[in-house]
Short mmCIF file of N, CA and C and ligand atoms in Angstrom, two decimals:
data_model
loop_
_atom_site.label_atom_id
_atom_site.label_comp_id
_atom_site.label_asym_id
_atom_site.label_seq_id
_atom_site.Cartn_x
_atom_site.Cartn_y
_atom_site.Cartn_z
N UNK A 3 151.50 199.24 5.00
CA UNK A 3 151.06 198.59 6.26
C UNK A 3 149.71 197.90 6.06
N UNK A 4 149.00 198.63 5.41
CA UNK A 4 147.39 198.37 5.26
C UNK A 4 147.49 197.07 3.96
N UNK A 5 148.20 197.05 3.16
CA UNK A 5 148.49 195.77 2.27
C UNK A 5 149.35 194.50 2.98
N UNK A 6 149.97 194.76 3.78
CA UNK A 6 150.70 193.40 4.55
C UNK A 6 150.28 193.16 5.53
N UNK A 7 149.80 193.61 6.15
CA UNK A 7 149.18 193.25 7.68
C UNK A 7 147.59 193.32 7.94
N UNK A 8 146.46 194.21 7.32
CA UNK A 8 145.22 194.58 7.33
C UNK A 8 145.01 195.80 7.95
N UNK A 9 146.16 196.27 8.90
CA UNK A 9 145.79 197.19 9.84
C UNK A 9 146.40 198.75 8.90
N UNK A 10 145.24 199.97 8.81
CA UNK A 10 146.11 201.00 8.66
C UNK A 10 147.15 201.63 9.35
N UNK A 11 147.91 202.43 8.96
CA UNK A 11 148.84 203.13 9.39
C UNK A 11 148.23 204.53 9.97
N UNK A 12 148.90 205.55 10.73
CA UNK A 12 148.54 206.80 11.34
C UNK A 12 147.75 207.65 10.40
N UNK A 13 148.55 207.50 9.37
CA UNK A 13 148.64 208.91 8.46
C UNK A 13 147.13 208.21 7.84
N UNK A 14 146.93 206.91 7.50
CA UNK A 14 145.73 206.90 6.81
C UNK A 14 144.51 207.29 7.78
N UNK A 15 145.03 206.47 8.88
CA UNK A 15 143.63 207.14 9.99
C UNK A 15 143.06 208.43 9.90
N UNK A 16 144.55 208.97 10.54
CA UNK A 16 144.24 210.65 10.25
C UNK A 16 143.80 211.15 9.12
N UNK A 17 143.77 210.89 8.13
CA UNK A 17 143.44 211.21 6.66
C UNK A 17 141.79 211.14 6.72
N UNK A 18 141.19 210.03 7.46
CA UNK A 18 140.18 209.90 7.74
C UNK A 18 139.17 210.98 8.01
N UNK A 19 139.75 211.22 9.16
CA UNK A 19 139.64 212.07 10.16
C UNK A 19 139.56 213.67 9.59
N UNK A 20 138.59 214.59 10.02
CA UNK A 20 138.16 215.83 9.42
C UNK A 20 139.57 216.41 10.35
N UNK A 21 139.49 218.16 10.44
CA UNK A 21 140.70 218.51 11.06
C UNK A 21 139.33 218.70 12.45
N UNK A 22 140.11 218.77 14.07
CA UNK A 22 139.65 218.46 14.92
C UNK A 22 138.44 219.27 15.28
N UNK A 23 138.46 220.48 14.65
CA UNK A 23 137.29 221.50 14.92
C UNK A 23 136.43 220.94 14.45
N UNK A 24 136.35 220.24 13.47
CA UNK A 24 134.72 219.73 13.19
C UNK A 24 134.27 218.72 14.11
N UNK A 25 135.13 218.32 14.73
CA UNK A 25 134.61 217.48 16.19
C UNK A 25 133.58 218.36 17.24
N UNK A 26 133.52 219.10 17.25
CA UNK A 26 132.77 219.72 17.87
C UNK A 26 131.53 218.99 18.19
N UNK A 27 130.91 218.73 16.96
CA UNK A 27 129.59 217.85 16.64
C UNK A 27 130.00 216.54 16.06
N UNK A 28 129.31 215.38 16.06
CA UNK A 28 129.46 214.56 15.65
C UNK A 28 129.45 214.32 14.28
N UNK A 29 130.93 213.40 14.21
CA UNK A 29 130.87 213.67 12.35
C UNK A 29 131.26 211.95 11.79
N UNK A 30 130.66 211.44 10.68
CA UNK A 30 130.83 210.15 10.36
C UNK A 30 132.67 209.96 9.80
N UNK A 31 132.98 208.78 10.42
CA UNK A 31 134.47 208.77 9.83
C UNK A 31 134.66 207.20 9.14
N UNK A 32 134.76 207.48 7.93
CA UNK A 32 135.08 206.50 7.04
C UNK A 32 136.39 205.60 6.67
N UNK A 33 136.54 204.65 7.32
CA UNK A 33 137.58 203.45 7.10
C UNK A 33 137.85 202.91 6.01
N UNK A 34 137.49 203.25 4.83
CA UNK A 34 137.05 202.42 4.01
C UNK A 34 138.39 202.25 2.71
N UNK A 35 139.06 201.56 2.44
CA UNK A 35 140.72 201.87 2.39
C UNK A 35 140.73 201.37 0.48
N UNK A 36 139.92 200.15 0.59
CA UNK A 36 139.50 199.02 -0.45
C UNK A 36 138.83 199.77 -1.82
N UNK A 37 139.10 199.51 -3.11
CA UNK A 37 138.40 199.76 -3.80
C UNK A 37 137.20 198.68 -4.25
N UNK A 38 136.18 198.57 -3.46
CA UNK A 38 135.10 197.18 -3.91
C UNK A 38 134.04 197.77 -4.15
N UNK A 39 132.63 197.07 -4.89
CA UNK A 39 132.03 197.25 -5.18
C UNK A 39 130.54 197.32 -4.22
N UNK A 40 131.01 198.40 -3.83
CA UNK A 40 129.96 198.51 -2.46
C UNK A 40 129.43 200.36 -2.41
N UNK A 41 128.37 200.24 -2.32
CA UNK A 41 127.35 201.72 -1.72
C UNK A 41 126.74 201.92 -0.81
N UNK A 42 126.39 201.10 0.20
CA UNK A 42 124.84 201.59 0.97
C UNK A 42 125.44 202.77 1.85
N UNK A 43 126.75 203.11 2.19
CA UNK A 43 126.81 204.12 2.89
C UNK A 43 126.36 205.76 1.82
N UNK A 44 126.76 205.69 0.53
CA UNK A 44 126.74 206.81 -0.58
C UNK A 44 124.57 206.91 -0.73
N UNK A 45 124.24 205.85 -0.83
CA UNK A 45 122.43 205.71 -1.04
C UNK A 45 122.11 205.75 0.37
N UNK A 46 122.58 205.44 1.62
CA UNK A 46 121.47 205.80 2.92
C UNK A 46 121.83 207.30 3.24
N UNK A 47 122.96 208.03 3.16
CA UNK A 47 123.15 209.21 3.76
C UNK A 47 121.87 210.15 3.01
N UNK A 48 121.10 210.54 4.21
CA UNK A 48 120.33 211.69 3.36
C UNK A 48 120.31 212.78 3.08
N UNK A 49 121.59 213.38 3.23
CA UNK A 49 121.82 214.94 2.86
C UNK A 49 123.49 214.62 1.71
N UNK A 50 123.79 213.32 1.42
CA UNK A 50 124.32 213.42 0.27
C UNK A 50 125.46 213.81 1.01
N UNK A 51 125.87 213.73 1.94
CA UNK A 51 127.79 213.83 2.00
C UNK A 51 128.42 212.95 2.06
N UNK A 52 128.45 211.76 1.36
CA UNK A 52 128.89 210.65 0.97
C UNK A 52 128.92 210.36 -0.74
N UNK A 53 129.93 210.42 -1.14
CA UNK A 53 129.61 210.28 -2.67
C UNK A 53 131.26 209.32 -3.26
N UNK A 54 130.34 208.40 -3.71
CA UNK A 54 131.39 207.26 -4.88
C UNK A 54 130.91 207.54 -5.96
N UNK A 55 129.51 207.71 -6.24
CA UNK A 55 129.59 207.94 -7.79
C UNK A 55 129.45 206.95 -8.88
N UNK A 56 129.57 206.85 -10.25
CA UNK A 56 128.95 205.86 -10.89
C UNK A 56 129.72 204.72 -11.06
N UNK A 57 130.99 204.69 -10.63
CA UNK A 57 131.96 203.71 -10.73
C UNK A 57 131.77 203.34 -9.39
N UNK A 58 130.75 202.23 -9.17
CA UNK A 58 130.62 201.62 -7.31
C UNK A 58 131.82 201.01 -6.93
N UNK A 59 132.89 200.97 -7.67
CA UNK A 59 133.77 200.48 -6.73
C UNK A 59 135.10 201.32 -6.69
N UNK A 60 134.82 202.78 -6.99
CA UNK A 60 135.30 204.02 -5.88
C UNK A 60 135.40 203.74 -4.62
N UNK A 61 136.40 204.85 -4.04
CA UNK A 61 136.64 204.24 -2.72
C UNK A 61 135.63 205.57 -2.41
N UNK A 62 134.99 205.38 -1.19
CA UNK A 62 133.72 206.51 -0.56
C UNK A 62 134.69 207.88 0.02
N UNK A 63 134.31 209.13 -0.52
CA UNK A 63 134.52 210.15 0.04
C UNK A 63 133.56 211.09 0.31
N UNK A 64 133.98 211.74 1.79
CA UNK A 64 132.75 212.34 2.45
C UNK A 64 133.19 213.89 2.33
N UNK A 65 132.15 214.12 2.58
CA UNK A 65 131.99 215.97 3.08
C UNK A 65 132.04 216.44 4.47
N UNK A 66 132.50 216.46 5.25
CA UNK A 66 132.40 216.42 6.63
C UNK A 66 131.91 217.96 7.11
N UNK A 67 131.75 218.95 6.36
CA UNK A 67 131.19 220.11 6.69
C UNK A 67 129.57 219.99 6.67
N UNK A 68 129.31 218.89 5.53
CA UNK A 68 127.89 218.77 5.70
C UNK A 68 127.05 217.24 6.16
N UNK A 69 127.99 216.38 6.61
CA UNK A 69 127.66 215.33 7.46
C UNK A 69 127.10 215.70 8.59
N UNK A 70 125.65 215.45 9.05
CA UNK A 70 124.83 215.63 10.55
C UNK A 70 125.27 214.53 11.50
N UNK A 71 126.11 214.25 11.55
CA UNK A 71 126.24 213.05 12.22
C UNK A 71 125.00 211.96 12.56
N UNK A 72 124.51 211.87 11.74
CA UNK A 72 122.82 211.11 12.04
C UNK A 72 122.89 209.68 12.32
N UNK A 73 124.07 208.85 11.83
CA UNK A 73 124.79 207.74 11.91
C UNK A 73 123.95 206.51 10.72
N UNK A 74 123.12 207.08 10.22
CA UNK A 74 122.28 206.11 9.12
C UNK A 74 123.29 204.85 8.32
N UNK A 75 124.79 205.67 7.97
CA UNK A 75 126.02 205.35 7.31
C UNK A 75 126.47 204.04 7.93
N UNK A 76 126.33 204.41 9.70
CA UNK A 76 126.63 203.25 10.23
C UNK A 76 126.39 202.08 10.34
N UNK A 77 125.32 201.86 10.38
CA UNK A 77 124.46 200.62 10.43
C UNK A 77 123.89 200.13 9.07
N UNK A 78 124.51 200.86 8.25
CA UNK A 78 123.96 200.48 6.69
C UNK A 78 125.48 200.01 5.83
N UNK A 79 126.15 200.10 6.61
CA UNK A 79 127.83 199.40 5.97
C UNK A 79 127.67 198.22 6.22
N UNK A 80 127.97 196.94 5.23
CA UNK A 80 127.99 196.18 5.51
C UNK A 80 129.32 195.66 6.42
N UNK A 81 130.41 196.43 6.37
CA UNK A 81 131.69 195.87 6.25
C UNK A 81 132.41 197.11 7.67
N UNK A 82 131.38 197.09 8.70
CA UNK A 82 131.65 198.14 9.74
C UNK A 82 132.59 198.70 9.45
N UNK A 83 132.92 199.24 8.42
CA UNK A 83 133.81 200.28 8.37
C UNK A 83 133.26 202.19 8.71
N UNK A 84 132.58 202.15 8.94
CA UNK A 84 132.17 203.81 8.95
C UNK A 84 131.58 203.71 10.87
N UNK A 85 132.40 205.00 11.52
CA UNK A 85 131.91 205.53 12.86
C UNK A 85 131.61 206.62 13.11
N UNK A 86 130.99 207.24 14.16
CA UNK A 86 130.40 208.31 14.50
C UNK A 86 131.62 209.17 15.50
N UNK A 87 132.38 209.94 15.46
CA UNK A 87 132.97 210.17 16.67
C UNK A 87 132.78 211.95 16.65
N UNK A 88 133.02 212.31 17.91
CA UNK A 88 133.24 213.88 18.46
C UNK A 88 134.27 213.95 19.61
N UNK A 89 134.30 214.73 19.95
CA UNK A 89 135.17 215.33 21.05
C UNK A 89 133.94 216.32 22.14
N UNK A 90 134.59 216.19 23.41
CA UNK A 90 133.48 216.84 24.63
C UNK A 90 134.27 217.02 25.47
N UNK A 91 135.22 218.20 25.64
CA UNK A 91 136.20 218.73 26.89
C UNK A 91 137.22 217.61 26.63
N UNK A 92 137.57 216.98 27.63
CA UNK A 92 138.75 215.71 27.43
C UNK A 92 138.49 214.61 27.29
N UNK A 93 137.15 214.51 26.88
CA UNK A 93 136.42 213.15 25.77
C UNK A 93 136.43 212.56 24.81
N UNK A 94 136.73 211.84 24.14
CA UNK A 94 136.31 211.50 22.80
C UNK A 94 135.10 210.96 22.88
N UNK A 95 134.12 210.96 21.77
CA UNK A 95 132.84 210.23 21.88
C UNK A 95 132.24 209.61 20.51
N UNK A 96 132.24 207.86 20.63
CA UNK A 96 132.16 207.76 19.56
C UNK A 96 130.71 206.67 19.70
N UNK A 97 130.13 206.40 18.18
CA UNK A 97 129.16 205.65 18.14
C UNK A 97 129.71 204.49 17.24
N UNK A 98 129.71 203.48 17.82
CA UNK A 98 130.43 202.43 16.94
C UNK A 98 129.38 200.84 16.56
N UNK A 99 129.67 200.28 15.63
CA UNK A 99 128.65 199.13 15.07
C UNK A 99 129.47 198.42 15.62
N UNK A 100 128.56 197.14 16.61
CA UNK A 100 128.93 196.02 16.80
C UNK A 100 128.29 194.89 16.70
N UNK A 101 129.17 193.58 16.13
CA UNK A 101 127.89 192.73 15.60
C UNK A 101 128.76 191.49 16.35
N UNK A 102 129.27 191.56 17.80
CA UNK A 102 129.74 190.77 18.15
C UNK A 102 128.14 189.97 19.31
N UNK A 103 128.53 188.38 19.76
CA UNK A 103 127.19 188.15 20.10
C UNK A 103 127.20 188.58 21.92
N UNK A 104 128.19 189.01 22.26
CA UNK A 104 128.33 189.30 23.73
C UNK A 104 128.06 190.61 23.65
N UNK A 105 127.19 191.66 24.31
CA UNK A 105 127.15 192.58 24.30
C UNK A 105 127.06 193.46 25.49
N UNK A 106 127.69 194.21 25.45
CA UNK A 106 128.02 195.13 26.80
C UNK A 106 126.71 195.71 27.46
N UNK A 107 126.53 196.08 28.86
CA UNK A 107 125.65 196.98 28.69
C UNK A 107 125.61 198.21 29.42
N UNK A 108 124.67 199.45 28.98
CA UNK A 108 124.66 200.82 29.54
C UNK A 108 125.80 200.63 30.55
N UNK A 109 126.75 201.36 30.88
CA UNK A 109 127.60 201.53 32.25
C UNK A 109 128.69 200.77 32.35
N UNK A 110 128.62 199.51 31.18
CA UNK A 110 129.76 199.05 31.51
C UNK A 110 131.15 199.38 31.19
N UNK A 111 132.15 199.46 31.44
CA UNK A 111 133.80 199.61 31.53
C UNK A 111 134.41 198.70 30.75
N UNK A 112 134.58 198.77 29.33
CA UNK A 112 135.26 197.36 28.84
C UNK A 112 136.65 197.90 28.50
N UNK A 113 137.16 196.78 27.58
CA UNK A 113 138.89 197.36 27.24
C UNK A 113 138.57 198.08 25.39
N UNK A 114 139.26 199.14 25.79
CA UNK A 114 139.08 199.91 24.08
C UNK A 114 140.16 199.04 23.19
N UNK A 115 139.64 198.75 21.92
CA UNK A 115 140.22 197.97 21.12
C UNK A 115 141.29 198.58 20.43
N UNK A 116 142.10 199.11 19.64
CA UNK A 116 142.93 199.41 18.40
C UNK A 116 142.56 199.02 17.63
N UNK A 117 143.10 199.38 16.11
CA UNK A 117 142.92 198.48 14.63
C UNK A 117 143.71 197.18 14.63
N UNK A 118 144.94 197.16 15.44
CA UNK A 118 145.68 195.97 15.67
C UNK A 118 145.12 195.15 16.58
N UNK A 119 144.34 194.95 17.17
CA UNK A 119 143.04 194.24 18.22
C UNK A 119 143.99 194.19 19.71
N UNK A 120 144.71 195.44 19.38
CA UNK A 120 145.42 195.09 21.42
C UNK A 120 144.62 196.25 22.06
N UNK A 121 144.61 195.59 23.57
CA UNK A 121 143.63 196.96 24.53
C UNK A 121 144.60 198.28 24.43
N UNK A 122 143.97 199.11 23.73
CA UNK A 122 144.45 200.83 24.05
C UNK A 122 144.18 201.78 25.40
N UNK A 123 142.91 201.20 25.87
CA UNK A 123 142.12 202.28 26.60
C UNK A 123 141.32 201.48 27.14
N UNK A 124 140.31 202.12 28.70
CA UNK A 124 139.23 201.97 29.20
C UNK A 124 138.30 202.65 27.88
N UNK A 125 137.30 201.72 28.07
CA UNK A 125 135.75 202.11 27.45
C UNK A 125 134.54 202.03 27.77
N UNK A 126 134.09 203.16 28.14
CA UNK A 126 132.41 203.02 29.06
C UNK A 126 131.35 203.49 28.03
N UNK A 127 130.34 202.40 28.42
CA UNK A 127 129.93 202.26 27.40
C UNK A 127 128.17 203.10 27.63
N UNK A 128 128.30 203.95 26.88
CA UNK A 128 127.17 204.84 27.20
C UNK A 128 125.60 205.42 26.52
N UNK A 129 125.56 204.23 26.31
CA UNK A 129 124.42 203.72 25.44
C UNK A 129 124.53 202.92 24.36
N UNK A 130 123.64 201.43 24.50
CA UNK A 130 123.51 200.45 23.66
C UNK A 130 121.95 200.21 22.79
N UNK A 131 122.41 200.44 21.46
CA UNK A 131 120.78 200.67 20.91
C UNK A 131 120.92 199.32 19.68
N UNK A 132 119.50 198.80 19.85
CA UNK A 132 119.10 197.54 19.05
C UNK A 132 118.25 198.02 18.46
N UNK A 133 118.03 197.76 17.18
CA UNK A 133 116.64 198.33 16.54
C UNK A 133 116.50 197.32 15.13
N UNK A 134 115.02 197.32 15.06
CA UNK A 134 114.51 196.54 13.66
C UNK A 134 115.23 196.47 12.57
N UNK A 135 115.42 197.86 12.34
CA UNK A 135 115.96 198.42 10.82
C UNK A 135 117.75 198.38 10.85
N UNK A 136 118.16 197.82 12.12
CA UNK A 136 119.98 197.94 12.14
C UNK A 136 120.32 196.89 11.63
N UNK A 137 119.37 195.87 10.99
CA UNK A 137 120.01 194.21 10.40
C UNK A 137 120.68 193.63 11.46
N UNK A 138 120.15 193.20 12.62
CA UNK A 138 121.47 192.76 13.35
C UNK A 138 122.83 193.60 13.95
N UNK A 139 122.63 195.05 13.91
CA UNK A 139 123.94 195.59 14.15
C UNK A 139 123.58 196.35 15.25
N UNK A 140 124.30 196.05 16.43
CA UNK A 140 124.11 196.89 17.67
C UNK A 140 124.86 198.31 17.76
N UNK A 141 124.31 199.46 17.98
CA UNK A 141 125.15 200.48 17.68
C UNK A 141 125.42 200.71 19.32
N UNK A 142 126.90 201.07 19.81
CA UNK A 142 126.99 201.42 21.19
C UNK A 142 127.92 202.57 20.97
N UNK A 143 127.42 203.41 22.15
CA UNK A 143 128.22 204.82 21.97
C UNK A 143 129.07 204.45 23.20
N UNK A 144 130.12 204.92 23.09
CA UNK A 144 131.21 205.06 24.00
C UNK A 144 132.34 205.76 23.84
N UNK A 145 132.63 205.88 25.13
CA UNK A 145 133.41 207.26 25.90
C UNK A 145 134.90 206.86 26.12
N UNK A 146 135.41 207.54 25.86
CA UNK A 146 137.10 207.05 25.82
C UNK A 146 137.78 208.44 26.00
N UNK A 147 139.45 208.59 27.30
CA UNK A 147 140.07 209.81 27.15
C UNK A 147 139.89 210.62 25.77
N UNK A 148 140.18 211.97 25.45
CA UNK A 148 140.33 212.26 23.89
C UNK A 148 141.51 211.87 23.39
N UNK A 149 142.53 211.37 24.82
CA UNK A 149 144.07 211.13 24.01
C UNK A 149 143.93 209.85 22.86
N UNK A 150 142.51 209.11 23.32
CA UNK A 150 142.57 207.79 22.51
C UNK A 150 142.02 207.59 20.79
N UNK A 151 141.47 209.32 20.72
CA UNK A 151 140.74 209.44 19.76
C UNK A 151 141.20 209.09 17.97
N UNK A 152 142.44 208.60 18.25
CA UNK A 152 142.70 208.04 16.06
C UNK A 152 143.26 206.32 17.19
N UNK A 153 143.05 205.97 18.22
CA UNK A 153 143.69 204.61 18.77
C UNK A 153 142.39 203.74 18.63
N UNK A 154 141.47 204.67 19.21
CA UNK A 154 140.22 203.53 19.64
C UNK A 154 139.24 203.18 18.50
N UNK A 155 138.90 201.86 18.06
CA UNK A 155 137.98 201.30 17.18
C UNK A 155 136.89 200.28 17.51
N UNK A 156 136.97 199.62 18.83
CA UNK A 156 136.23 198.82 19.00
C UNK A 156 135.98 198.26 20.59
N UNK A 157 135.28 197.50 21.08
CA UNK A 157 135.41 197.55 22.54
C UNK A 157 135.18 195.48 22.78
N UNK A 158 136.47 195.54 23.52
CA UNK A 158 136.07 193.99 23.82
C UNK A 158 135.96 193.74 25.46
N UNK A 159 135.13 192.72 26.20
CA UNK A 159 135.02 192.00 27.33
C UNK A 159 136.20 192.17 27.99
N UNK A 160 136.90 192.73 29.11
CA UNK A 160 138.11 192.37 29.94
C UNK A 160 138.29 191.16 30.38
S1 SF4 B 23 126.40 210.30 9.63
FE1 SF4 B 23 124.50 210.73 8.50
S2 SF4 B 23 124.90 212.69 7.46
FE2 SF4 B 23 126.90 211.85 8.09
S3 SF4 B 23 127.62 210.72 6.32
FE3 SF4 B 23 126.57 209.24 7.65
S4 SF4 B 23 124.45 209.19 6.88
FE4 SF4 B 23 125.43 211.03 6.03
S1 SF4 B 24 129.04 200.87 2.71
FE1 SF4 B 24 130.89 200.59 3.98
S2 SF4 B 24 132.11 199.01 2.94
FE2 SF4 B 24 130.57 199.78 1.47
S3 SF4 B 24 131.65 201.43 0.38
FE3 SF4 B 24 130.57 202.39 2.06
S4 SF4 B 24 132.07 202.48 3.74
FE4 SF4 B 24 132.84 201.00 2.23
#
């Protein structure tokens, strides 16, 4: 699926994905499918649960028992592939990079994206942070049912 079309399939998502108890706390989840020659997520994590190793164009595998969810990973991918998500009662909660030029703000309600770019879900958007050191990358946290939690990737304008 992920070679003919761009979009992964379930099983790779989920593969992603720690098993759900480590949702508890926020844990980084890595998209990253490609074997290319890329690191800044393996060199910004600072407790080292990210490791490719000396061949940079390994595909990135994480540790998710010792990921802080700190999101450093996020905003240091060039290729937004890496997110922040948890679970909170019947929540999902994720922190996602966006480098689109319309940007939502605090409170707003947009449509939750899929990997296939069709609306899955409502998405409220519950904090939007800009900062010096993000290169241009707006990080926004947002709130989505938990049913949406391996659906939702991105949030566009209704
Ligand atoms: S969220 Fe923080 S601790 Fe987790 S992998 Fe990314 S940089 Fe490392
Ligand atoms: S920084 Fe992003 S694109 Fe580069 S290897 Fe890590 S996850 Fe993949």
């Amino acid at each position: 699926m992920l070679k003919r079309t761009g979009v992964p399939d379930r099983s790779q998502i989920k593969d992603a994905f720690p098993d759900e108890s480590y949702l508890i706390k926020p844990k980084a989840i890595i998209e990253c499918f490609e074997a290319i020659p890329c690191n800044p997520c393996e060199t910004s994590c600072p407790v080292g649960a990210i490791t490719i190793g000396a061949d940079i164009n390994k595909i990135p595998v994480i540790d998710h028992a010792i990921c802080t969810g700190c999101g450093q990973c996020v905003h240091n991918c060039p290729g937004l592939a890496v997110h922040i998500v948890s679970i909170k009662e019947d929540k999902a909660l994720f922190r996602i990079p966006y480098e689109m030029p319309d940007v939502p703000k605090q409170g707003d309600i947009w449509d939750g994206i899929g990997r296939d770019g069709k609306t899955v879900c409502e998405a409220t958007i519950t904090a939007v942070t800009q900062k010096e050191g993000f290169d241009k990358t707006t990080i926004l946290n947002v709130e989505t049912d938990k049913t949406y939690l391996y659906d939702f990737i991105t949030v566009r304008r209704p």
